[in-house]
């Protein structure tokens, strides 16, 4: 039986990071690689597959591992074959080569763009021994991570069995989701192999409320009113945040992390660790939350409100013409909120580096007007400010209620699940090494989680 990791246990396992003092290099190169690779992913498939996020996770893990074989400050993801010259290797060359190799493996048709990135940071092949050793180490780190992730099922498929229409059961609305009839998104994500979680089903959210319960009735009434297209009670700020948070976390949270790295001048090793944990937390959150979604197969507000006269709850009132704020519903089950989950996991990781009590501002200039690939609309204003990363994560989750695509309990459960995933990964992976007696090839040791969440 796999061991349950509670929130309190996760907090106890978290260690204090070494102080971010002055070091020989900042993490600018890591942030630049992140921007380059995610731009390629966005151009290729708009993050509608896991390819770009998986590539980012593999590349950042390889960069992290390469650096920690030059100077062991954190646990590595994997052991890399020992190189006699690793301690004398140029860390910049090691990190750049590791990231370059992973990206080129995944995007071979973008060799020119990736080659320009490598040239910018390394200036071509260097003659000195330290640079050559760094390049060799980068090759080794990339090979190790790519090999470990071979056959991980990131692009696999899983059969989805439609259930007869009934209270609380996910139903198709292909015209509203603008998808082919019989299409369900993300079933394969639910069975992909995570990076740092022990399995796709590592954590299971508690079940959603019964359809005849007071909790469901209250959530139904709330989203029916504040999530409708023309709401009499949704404020202008709630409308703004509902649309502003639509940007995928792969865009928004990486953009935030890059800006914080730049503003703080975060050093190279801590930046590499930050992005390695951020990308793996995002990827693992999608896998785990989609496992939960298909386990519970819970319906969306769009179906619930239009079918309320058949739900067996005398306190819910049907509205056959109801529509949500952006006239779109995503084609997969509702509970828990995926956006709430990934936002919370990402913000938990970011807070670990920068401190949760730090005020900050995020910028999102444009979002999809409706579903993916719909016309973009500009956000005015383009920024929102927050007193803490936890506050931002909760606003992100609740934005889906005001958008009209989730019940409040979807959002709250997603926020809780994402925070648990983030804490678990921080507590078990890429942890700071003791200053004395550390070993460069010490991979992370990750205790097993349990399908049952506390």
Short mmCIF file of C-alpha atoms in Angstrom, two decimals:
data_model
loop_
_atom_site.label_atom_id
_atom_site.label_comp_id
_atom_site.label_asym_id
_atom_site.label_seq_id
_atom_site.Cartn_x
_atom_site.Cartn_y
_atom_site.Cartn_z
CA UNK A 1 0.00 0.00 0.00
CA UNK A 2 1.31 3.44 -0.87
CA UNK A 3 1.86 5.86 1.96
CA UNK A 4 -0.42 8.88 2.32
CA UNK A 5 1.35 12.22 2.39
CA UNK A 6 -0.71 14.75 4.31
CA UNK A 7 -0.36 18.50 3.98
CA UNK A 8 1.17 18.73 7.45
CA UNK A 9 3.72 16.05 6.61
CA UNK A 10 4.61 17.86 3.41
CA UNK A 11 5.29 21.06 5.33
CA UNK A 12 7.58 19.21 7.76
CA UNK A 13 9.55 17.62 4.95
CA UNK A 14 10.24 20.95 3.26
CA UNK A 15 13.68 22.23 4.07
CA UNK A 16 14.89 25.81 4.03
CA UNK A 17 16.70 26.68 0.82
CA UNK A 18 20.21 28.08 0.93
CA UNK A 19 20.25 31.89 0.84
CA UNK A 20 20.19 33.47 -2.59
CA UNK A 21 23.52 35.23 -2.25
CA UNK A 22 25.74 36.62 -4.98
CA UNK A 23 27.04 33.91 -7.29
CA UNK A 24 29.09 33.70 -10.43
CA UNK A 25 26.07 33.77 -12.77
CA UNK A 26 22.40 34.58 -12.74
CA UNK A 27 19.70 32.32 -14.11
CA UNK A 28 19.03 34.42 -17.20
CA UNK A 29 20.07 31.61 -19.53
CA UNK A 30 17.60 29.18 -17.96
CA UNK A 31 14.74 31.66 -18.30
CA UNK A 32 15.73 32.39 -21.90
CA UNK A 33 15.69 28.67 -22.76
CA UNK A 34 12.27 28.38 -21.13
CA UNK A 35 10.92 31.21 -23.26
CA UNK A 36 12.43 29.80 -26.44
CA UNK A 37 11.10 26.26 -26.03
CA UNK A 38 7.63 27.23 -24.86
CA UNK A 39 7.36 29.61 -27.81
CA UNK A 40 8.07 26.69 -30.15
CA UNK A 41 5.43 24.61 -28.37
CA UNK A 42 2.86 27.37 -28.51
CA UNK A 43 3.43 27.81 -32.24
CA UNK A 44 3.18 24.08 -32.95
CA UNK A 45 0.05 23.02 -31.06
CA UNK A 46 -1.08 25.84 -28.76
CA UNK A 47 -0.46 23.60 -25.72
CA UNK A 48 -3.33 21.35 -26.74
CA UNK A 49 -1.02 18.38 -26.23
CA UNK A 50 1.47 17.64 -23.46
CA UNK A 51 4.44 17.77 -25.86
CA UNK A 52 5.62 21.30 -25.10
CA UNK A 53 5.23 21.03 -21.35
CA UNK A 54 6.91 17.62 -21.36
CA UNK A 55 9.80 19.03 -23.40
CA UNK A 56 10.17 21.93 -20.97
CA UNK A 57 10.14 19.55 -18.00
CA UNK A 58 12.76 17.25 -19.55
CA UNK A 59 14.98 20.13 -20.61
CA UNK A 60 14.87 21.91 -17.28
CA UNK A 61 15.55 18.66 -15.42
CA UNK A 62 18.55 18.00 -17.65
CA UNK A 63 19.85 21.54 -17.07
CA UNK A 64 19.35 21.14 -13.33
CA UNK A 65 21.11 17.77 -13.26
CA UNK A 66 24.04 19.02 -15.35
CA UNK A 67 24.62 21.96 -13.03
CA UNK A 68 24.47 19.80 -9.94
CA UNK A 69 27.13 17.51 -11.37
CA UNK A 70 29.41 20.52 -11.63
CA UNK A 71 28.61 21.70 -8.11
CA UNK A 72 26.21 19.60 -6.04
CA UNK A 73 23.80 21.99 -4.35
CA UNK A 74 20.51 20.11 -4.86
CA UNK A 75 19.45 16.54 -5.41
CA UNK A 76 19.40 15.52 -9.04
CA UNK A 77 16.47 13.97 -10.90
CA UNK A 78 18.68 11.18 -12.24
CA UNK A 79 22.27 10.07 -11.82
CA UNK A 80 24.41 11.06 -14.80
CA UNK A 81 27.38 8.87 -15.63
CA UNK A 82 30.34 10.21 -13.70
CA UNK A 83 32.72 12.41 -15.67
CA UNK A 84 36.18 12.88 -14.18
CA UNK A 85 36.24 16.49 -15.28
CA UNK A 86 32.70 17.39 -14.15
CA UNK A 87 33.78 19.53 -11.17
CA UNK A 88 35.95 21.58 -13.56
CA UNK A 89 33.25 21.83 -16.21
CA UNK A 90 31.89 25.21 -17.27
CA UNK A 91 28.38 25.27 -15.72
CA UNK A 92 26.98 27.58 -18.40
CA UNK A 93 28.11 25.23 -21.15
CA UNK A 94 26.68 22.23 -19.28
CA UNK A 95 23.26 23.85 -18.80
CA UNK A 96 23.00 25.25 -22.33
CA UNK A 97 24.03 21.99 -23.99
CA UNK A 98 21.63 19.94 -21.86
CA UNK A 99 18.69 22.16 -22.74
CA UNK A 100 19.68 22.38 -26.39
CA UNK A 101 19.95 18.60 -26.79
CA UNK A 102 16.52 17.96 -25.27
CA UNK A 103 14.83 20.66 -27.32
CA UNK A 104 16.46 19.53 -30.57
CA UNK A 105 15.40 15.94 -29.89
CA UNK A 106 11.77 17.04 -29.57
CA UNK A 107 11.75 19.80 -32.21
CA UNK A 108 14.26 18.67 -34.86
CA UNK A 109 12.60 20.87 -37.47
CA UNK A 110 13.49 23.95 -35.41
CA UNK A 111 17.23 23.33 -35.50
CA UNK A 112 17.95 26.81 -36.81
CA UNK A 113 16.13 28.55 -33.95
CA UNK A 114 17.68 26.27 -31.34
CA UNK A 115 21.12 26.56 -32.88
CA UNK A 116 20.85 30.34 -32.68
CA UNK A 117 20.01 30.04 -28.99
CA UNK A 118 23.05 27.86 -28.37
CA UNK A 119 25.29 30.17 -30.36
CA UNK A 120 24.07 33.17 -28.39
CA UNK A 121 25.09 31.65 -25.06
CA UNK A 122 28.12 29.57 -26.01
CA UNK A 123 29.46 31.40 -29.02
CA UNK A 124 30.14 28.20 -30.91
CA UNK A 125 32.42 25.37 -29.88
CA UNK A 126 35.01 26.57 -27.41
CA UNK A 127 38.57 25.26 -27.29
CA UNK A 128 39.17 25.41 -23.56
CA UNK A 129 38.89 22.24 -21.48
CA UNK A 130 36.27 23.57 -19.06
CA UNK A 131 33.91 24.50 -21.88
CA UNK A 132 34.44 21.16 -23.61
CA UNK A 133 33.80 19.30 -20.35
CA UNK A 134 30.63 21.29 -19.80
CA UNK A 135 29.35 20.42 -23.26
CA UNK A 136 30.09 16.74 -22.64
CA UNK A 137 28.26 16.87 -19.32
CA UNK A 138 25.26 18.56 -20.96
CA UNK A 139 25.10 15.79 -23.54
CA UNK A 140 25.12 13.17 -20.78
CA UNK A 141 22.42 14.86 -18.71
CA UNK A 142 20.12 15.21 -21.73
CA UNK A 143 20.62 11.57 -22.75
CA UNK A 144 19.77 10.40 -19.25
CA UNK A 145 16.52 12.36 -19.00
CA UNK A 146 15.38 11.56 -22.54
CA UNK A 147 16.07 7.88 -21.94
CA UNK A 148 14.19 7.86 -18.65
CA UNK A 149 11.10 9.38 -20.26
CA UNK A 150 10.98 7.07 -23.25
CA UNK A 151 7.59 5.34 -23.45
CA UNK A 152 5.97 7.51 -20.77
CA UNK A 153 2.65 7.66 -22.62
CA UNK A 154 2.49 11.43 -22.98
CA UNK A 155 0.68 11.12 -26.33
CA UNK A 156 -1.18 7.89 -25.67
CA UNK A 157 -4.90 7.37 -25.93
CA UNK A 158 -7.41 5.93 -23.52
CA UNK A 159 -10.89 4.69 -24.26
CA UNK A 160 -13.72 6.78 -22.85
CA UNK A 161 -17.05 5.09 -22.21
CA UNK A 162 -20.07 7.38 -22.46
CA UNK A 163 -22.63 6.91 -19.70
CA UNK A 164 -26.41 7.30 -20.01
CA UNK A 165 -27.60 10.79 -19.21
CA UNK A 166 -28.37 11.18 -15.51
CA UNK A 167 -28.00 13.62 -12.59
CA UNK A 168 -24.37 14.66 -12.25
CA UNK A 169 -23.15 12.60 -15.22
CA UNK A 170 -20.85 14.25 -17.77
CA UNK A 171 -22.69 14.77 -21.05
CA UNK A 172 -21.69 15.87 -24.50
CA UNK A 173 -22.26 19.39 -25.79
CA UNK A 174 -20.16 19.28 -28.95
CA UNK A 175 -21.76 22.36 -30.47
CA UNK A 176 -20.91 24.43 -27.40
CA UNK A 177 -17.38 23.04 -27.18
CA UNK A 178 -16.87 23.29 -30.96
CA UNK A 179 -15.60 19.72 -31.15
CA UNK A 180 -16.62 16.72 -33.29
CA UNK A 181 -19.49 14.60 -32.03
CA UNK A 182 -18.30 11.94 -29.61
CA UNK A 183 -15.04 13.78 -28.85
CA UNK A 184 -13.61 13.87 -25.31
CA UNK A 185 -10.40 15.72 -24.58
CA UNK A 186 -7.69 14.49 -22.23
CA UNK A 187 -8.57 10.87 -21.52
CA UNK A 188 -5.02 9.87 -22.45
CA UNK A 189 -3.56 12.47 -20.11
CA UNK A 190 -5.15 10.61 -17.20
CA UNK A 191 -2.90 7.58 -17.75
CA UNK A 192 0.39 9.24 -18.70
CA UNK A 193 3.40 8.68 -16.45
CA UNK A 194 4.15 11.67 -14.21
CA UNK A 195 7.65 13.02 -13.56
CA UNK A 196 7.75 13.33 -9.78
CA UNK A 197 4.47 11.85 -8.60
CA UNK A 198 4.66 8.05 -8.21
CA UNK A 199 1.67 7.44 -10.51
CA UNK A 200 -1.13 9.20 -12.37
CA UNK A 201 -3.55 8.28 -9.57
CA UNK A 202 -1.22 9.46 -6.78
CA UNK A 203 -3.87 11.68 -5.19
CA UNK A 204 -7.63 11.40 -5.41
CA UNK A 205 -9.88 14.29 -4.47
CA UNK A 206 -12.88 13.56 -2.25
CA UNK A 207 -16.09 13.11 -4.28
CA UNK A 208 -18.16 16.10 -5.39
CA UNK A 209 -21.34 16.83 -3.43
CA UNK A 210 -24.47 14.81 -4.10
CA UNK A 211 -26.85 16.49 -6.56
CA UNK A 212 -29.61 16.70 -3.94
CA UNK A 213 -27.33 18.20 -1.25
CA UNK A 214 -27.43 21.79 0.05
CA UNK A 215 -23.78 22.26 -1.04
CA UNK A 216 -24.62 21.37 -4.63
CA UNK A 217 -27.75 23.52 -4.60
CA UNK A 218 -25.76 26.55 -3.43
CA UNK A 219 -23.00 25.99 -6.01
CA UNK A 220 -25.61 25.52 -8.76
CA UNK A 221 -27.36 28.78 -7.87
CA UNK A 222 -24.06 30.67 -7.71
CA UNK A 223 -22.66 29.66 -11.09
CA UNK A 224 -26.06 29.98 -12.72
CA UNK A 225 -26.09 33.66 -11.76
CA UNK A 226 -22.48 34.90 -11.70
CA UNK A 227 -21.38 32.68 -14.58
CA UNK A 228 -24.16 33.48 -17.04
CA UNK A 229 -23.33 35.49 -20.15
CA UNK A 230 -25.25 38.57 -19.02
CA UNK A 231 -25.17 38.49 -15.24
CA UNK A 232 -26.89 41.07 -13.08
CA UNK A 233 -24.63 40.35 -10.11
CA UNK A 234 -21.17 39.63 -11.54
CA UNK A 235 -19.02 42.72 -11.02
CA UNK A 236 -16.79 44.31 -13.64
CA UNK A 237 -13.73 43.06 -11.78
CA UNK A 238 -15.10 39.52 -11.64
CA UNK A 239 -15.74 39.66 -15.37
CA UNK A 240 -12.19 40.88 -15.93
CA UNK A 241 -10.58 38.20 -13.79
CA UNK A 242 -12.74 35.49 -15.37
CA UNK A 243 -11.38 36.31 -18.83
CA UNK A 244 -7.86 37.36 -17.74
CA UNK A 245 -7.13 34.01 -16.09
CA UNK A 246 -8.05 32.08 -19.26
CA UNK A 247 -4.42 32.07 -20.41
CA UNK A 248 -2.98 28.57 -20.04
CA UNK A 249 -0.68 28.17 -17.05
CA UNK A 250 2.11 27.05 -19.39
CA UNK A 251 2.06 30.63 -20.65
CA UNK A 252 1.13 32.72 -17.64
CA UNK A 253 3.03 31.01 -14.84
CA UNK A 254 6.22 30.56 -16.80
CA UNK A 255 6.01 34.19 -17.86
CA UNK A 256 5.64 35.16 -14.19
CA UNK A 257 8.59 32.98 -13.15
CA UNK A 258 10.80 34.51 -15.85
CA UNK A 259 9.94 38.02 -14.73
CA UNK A 260 10.67 37.21 -11.08
CA UNK A 261 14.00 35.60 -11.96
CA UNK A 262 14.96 38.73 -13.87
CA UNK A 263 13.81 41.20 -11.22
CA UNK A 264 15.57 39.30 -8.42
CA UNK A 265 18.68 38.37 -10.37
CA UNK A 266 18.18 34.81 -9.14
CA UNK A 267 21.37 32.76 -9.41
CA UNK A 268 21.85 29.94 -11.88
CA UNK A 269 21.39 26.84 -9.69
CA UNK A 270 18.25 28.12 -7.95
CA UNK A 271 16.76 29.22 -11.26
CA UNK A 272 17.39 25.80 -12.79
CA UNK A 273 15.74 24.11 -9.81
CA UNK A 274 12.78 26.52 -9.90
CA UNK A 275 11.97 25.80 -13.53
CA UNK A 276 12.57 22.06 -13.20
CA UNK A 277 10.06 21.91 -10.36
CA UNK A 278 7.65 24.31 -12.06
CA UNK A 279 7.41 22.35 -15.31
CA UNK A 280 7.15 18.98 -13.58
CA UNK A 281 4.49 20.31 -11.22
CA UNK A 282 2.47 21.63 -14.15
CA UNK A 283 2.81 18.37 -16.10
CA UNK A 284 2.07 16.14 -13.12
CA UNK A 285 -0.90 18.31 -12.15
CA UNK A 286 -2.49 17.84 -15.55
CA UNK A 287 -1.97 14.08 -15.34
CA UNK A 288 -3.34 13.75 -11.81
CA UNK A 289 -6.29 16.10 -12.24
CA UNK A 290 -7.38 14.38 -15.46
CA UNK A 291 -7.22 11.07 -13.64
CA UNK A 292 -9.60 12.61 -11.08
CA UNK A 293 -11.83 14.07 -13.77
CA UNK A 294 -12.39 10.77 -15.52
CA UNK A 295 -12.71 8.91 -12.23
CA UNK A 296 -15.65 11.11 -11.15
CA UNK A 297 -17.02 11.96 -14.65
CA UNK A 298 -18.94 14.95 -13.23
CA UNK A 299 -21.10 17.19 -15.37
CA UNK A 300 -20.50 20.81 -16.28
CA UNK A 301 -22.72 23.75 -15.28
CA UNK A 302 -23.84 24.11 -18.90
CA UNK A 303 -25.48 20.68 -18.76
CA UNK A 304 -26.62 20.94 -15.15
CA UNK A 305 -28.51 24.20 -15.64
CA UNK A 306 -30.18 23.21 -18.90
CA UNK A 307 -31.18 19.79 -17.49
CA UNK A 308 -32.11 20.86 -13.96
CA UNK A 309 -35.76 19.82 -14.28
CA UNK A 310 -34.55 16.21 -14.48
CA UNK A 311 -31.86 16.24 -11.78
CA UNK A 312 -34.07 15.11 -8.89
CA UNK A 313 -33.29 18.23 -6.86
CA UNK A 314 -36.46 20.29 -6.22
CA UNK A 315 -34.36 23.37 -5.35
CA UNK A 316 -32.66 23.74 -8.74
CA UNK A 317 -34.49 25.54 -11.52
CA UNK A 318 -33.97 24.79 -15.19
CA UNK A 319 -32.93 27.44 -17.70
CA UNK A 320 -32.98 25.86 -21.15
CA UNK A 321 -31.38 28.89 -22.81
CA UNK A 322 -28.60 29.49 -20.27
CA UNK A 323 -25.13 30.26 -21.58
CA UNK A 324 -21.90 31.18 -19.85
CA UNK A 325 -19.71 34.27 -20.06
CA UNK A 326 -17.58 33.26 -23.04
CA UNK A 327 -20.09 30.96 -24.80
CA UNK A 328 -17.85 27.91 -24.56
CA UNK A 329 -17.42 24.77 -22.45
CA UNK A 330 -14.38 22.49 -22.56
CA UNK A 331 -15.00 18.94 -23.72
CA UNK A 332 -14.05 16.95 -20.63
CA UNK A 333 -15.56 16.37 -17.18
CA UNK A 334 -15.73 19.15 -14.64
CA UNK A 335 -14.46 17.93 -11.26
CA UNK A 336 -11.93 19.01 -10.08
CA UNK A 337 -10.96 22.14 -12.01
CA UNK A 338 -7.80 21.51 -14.04
CA UNK A 339 -7.01 25.21 -14.18
CA UNK A 340 -7.42 25.51 -10.43
CA UNK A 341 -5.12 22.53 -9.95
CA UNK A 342 -2.27 23.63 -12.19
CA UNK A 343 -2.42 27.22 -10.94
CA UNK A 344 -2.12 26.09 -7.33
CA UNK A 345 0.71 23.64 -8.04
CA UNK A 346 2.65 26.25 -9.98
CA UNK A 347 2.14 29.02 -7.43
CA UNK A 348 3.17 26.68 -4.61
CA UNK A 349 6.47 25.98 -6.37
CA UNK A 350 7.07 29.64 -7.17
CA UNK A 351 6.33 30.63 -3.56
CA UNK A 352 8.93 28.14 -2.37
CA UNK A 353 11.61 30.17 -4.16
CA UNK A 354 10.36 33.73 -3.66
CA UNK A 355 8.30 33.53 -0.45
CA UNK A 356 4.51 33.44 -0.37
CA UNK A 357 4.11 36.78 1.40
CA UNK A 358 5.66 38.65 -1.50
CA UNK A 359 3.32 41.02 -3.40
CA UNK A 360 3.62 40.76 -7.18
CA UNK A 361 1.98 41.72 -10.46
CA UNK A 362 1.20 39.44 -13.40
CA UNK A 363 0.57 40.50 -16.97
CA UNK A 364 -1.66 38.86 -19.58
CA UNK A 365 -2.17 40.92 -22.69
CA UNK A 366 -4.59 38.76 -24.65
CA UNK A 367 -6.68 35.60 -24.30
CA UNK A 368 -8.96 33.44 -26.43
CA UNK A 369 -12.35 35.07 -26.81
CA UNK A 370 -14.07 31.68 -26.48
CA UNK A 371 -12.46 28.25 -26.93
CA UNK A 372 -8.94 27.39 -28.07
CA UNK A 373 -8.04 28.84 -31.45
CA UNK A 374 -10.88 31.36 -31.26
CA UNK A 375 -10.23 35.02 -31.98
CA UNK A 376 -7.93 36.68 -29.45
CA UNK A 377 -9.17 39.59 -27.37
CA UNK A 378 -7.01 42.15 -25.59
CA UNK A 379 -7.22 42.46 -21.83
CA UNK A 380 -7.66 45.96 -20.43
CA UNK A 381 -6.02 46.32 -18.03
CA UNK A 382 -3.44 43.69 -18.85
CA UNK A 383 -2.19 43.28 -15.28
CA UNK A 384 -3.51 42.06 -11.96
CA UNK A 385 -1.72 42.38 -8.62
CA UNK A 386 -1.73 40.02 -5.64
CA UNK A 387 -0.55 40.09 -2.01
CA UNK A 388 0.69 36.48 -2.21
CA UNK A 389 1.07 33.52 -4.55
CA UNK A 390 -1.58 31.61 -2.59
CA UNK A 391 -4.09 34.43 -3.13
CA UNK A 392 -3.35 34.43 -6.84
CA UNK A 393 -3.85 30.65 -7.02
CA UNK A 394 -7.26 30.87 -5.38
CA UNK A 395 -8.37 33.73 -7.63
CA UNK A 396 -7.24 31.66 -10.61
CA UNK A 397 -9.38 28.73 -9.43
CA UNK A 398 -12.47 30.81 -8.71
CA UNK A 399 -12.21 32.60 -12.03
CA UNK A 400 -13.77 29.52 -13.59
CA UNK A 401 -16.96 30.06 -11.58
CA UNK A 402 -17.33 33.59 -12.96
CA UNK A 403 -16.55 32.25 -16.42
CA UNK A 404 -19.46 29.84 -15.96
CA UNK A 405 -17.61 26.61 -16.63
CA UNK A 406 -17.11 25.26 -13.08
CA UNK A 407 -18.99 24.97 -9.82
CA UNK A 408 -17.29 26.48 -6.77
CA UNK A 409 -16.55 23.03 -5.36
CA UNK A 410 -14.71 22.16 -8.61
CA UNK A 411 -12.47 25.17 -8.12
CA UNK A 412 -11.85 24.67 -4.41
CA UNK A 413 -11.03 20.98 -4.90
CA UNK A 414 -8.68 21.85 -7.77
CA UNK A 415 -6.88 24.44 -5.68
CA UNK A 416 -6.45 21.93 -2.85
CA UNK A 417 -5.25 19.17 -5.17
CA UNK A 418 -2.73 21.44 -6.90
CA UNK A 419 -1.34 22.70 -3.62
CA UNK A 420 -0.92 19.12 -2.41
CA UNK A 421 0.91 18.16 -5.61
CA UNK A 422 3.21 21.16 -5.32
CA UNK A 423 4.01 20.47 -1.67
CA UNK A 424 4.62 16.79 -2.36
CA UNK A 425 7.08 17.50 -5.14
CA UNK A 426 8.92 20.15 -3.12
CA UNK A 427 9.13 17.79 -0.17
CA UNK A 428 10.45 14.81 -2.11
CA UNK A 429 12.42 16.05 -5.12
CA UNK A 430 15.43 18.24 -6.00
CA UNK A 431 15.92 19.10 -2.34
CA UNK A 432 18.85 21.17 -1.02
CA UNK A 433 21.90 19.10 -0.15
CA UNK A 434 23.85 19.57 3.07
CA UNK A 435 26.86 21.79 2.64
CA UNK A 436 29.18 19.07 3.96
CA UNK A 437 29.33 15.52 2.70
CA UNK A 438 27.04 15.95 -0.30
CA UNK A 439 27.46 13.76 -3.36
CA UNK A 440 26.95 14.97 -6.88
CA UNK A 441 25.07 11.89 -8.06
CA UNK A 442 22.43 11.81 -5.31
CA UNK A 443 19.08 11.47 -7.13
CA UNK A 444 15.85 12.45 -5.46
CA UNK A 445 14.11 9.88 -3.28
CA UNK A 446 10.36 10.14 -3.60
CA UNK A 447 8.11 8.37 -1.10
CA UNK A 448 4.96 6.86 -2.52
CA UNK A 449 1.70 8.75 -2.36
CA UNK A 450 -1.74 7.22 -2.05
CA UNK A 451 -4.83 7.36 -4.27
CA UNK A 452 -6.78 8.55 -1.24
CA UNK A 453 -6.29 12.21 -0.36
CA UNK A 454 -6.53 13.06 3.34
#
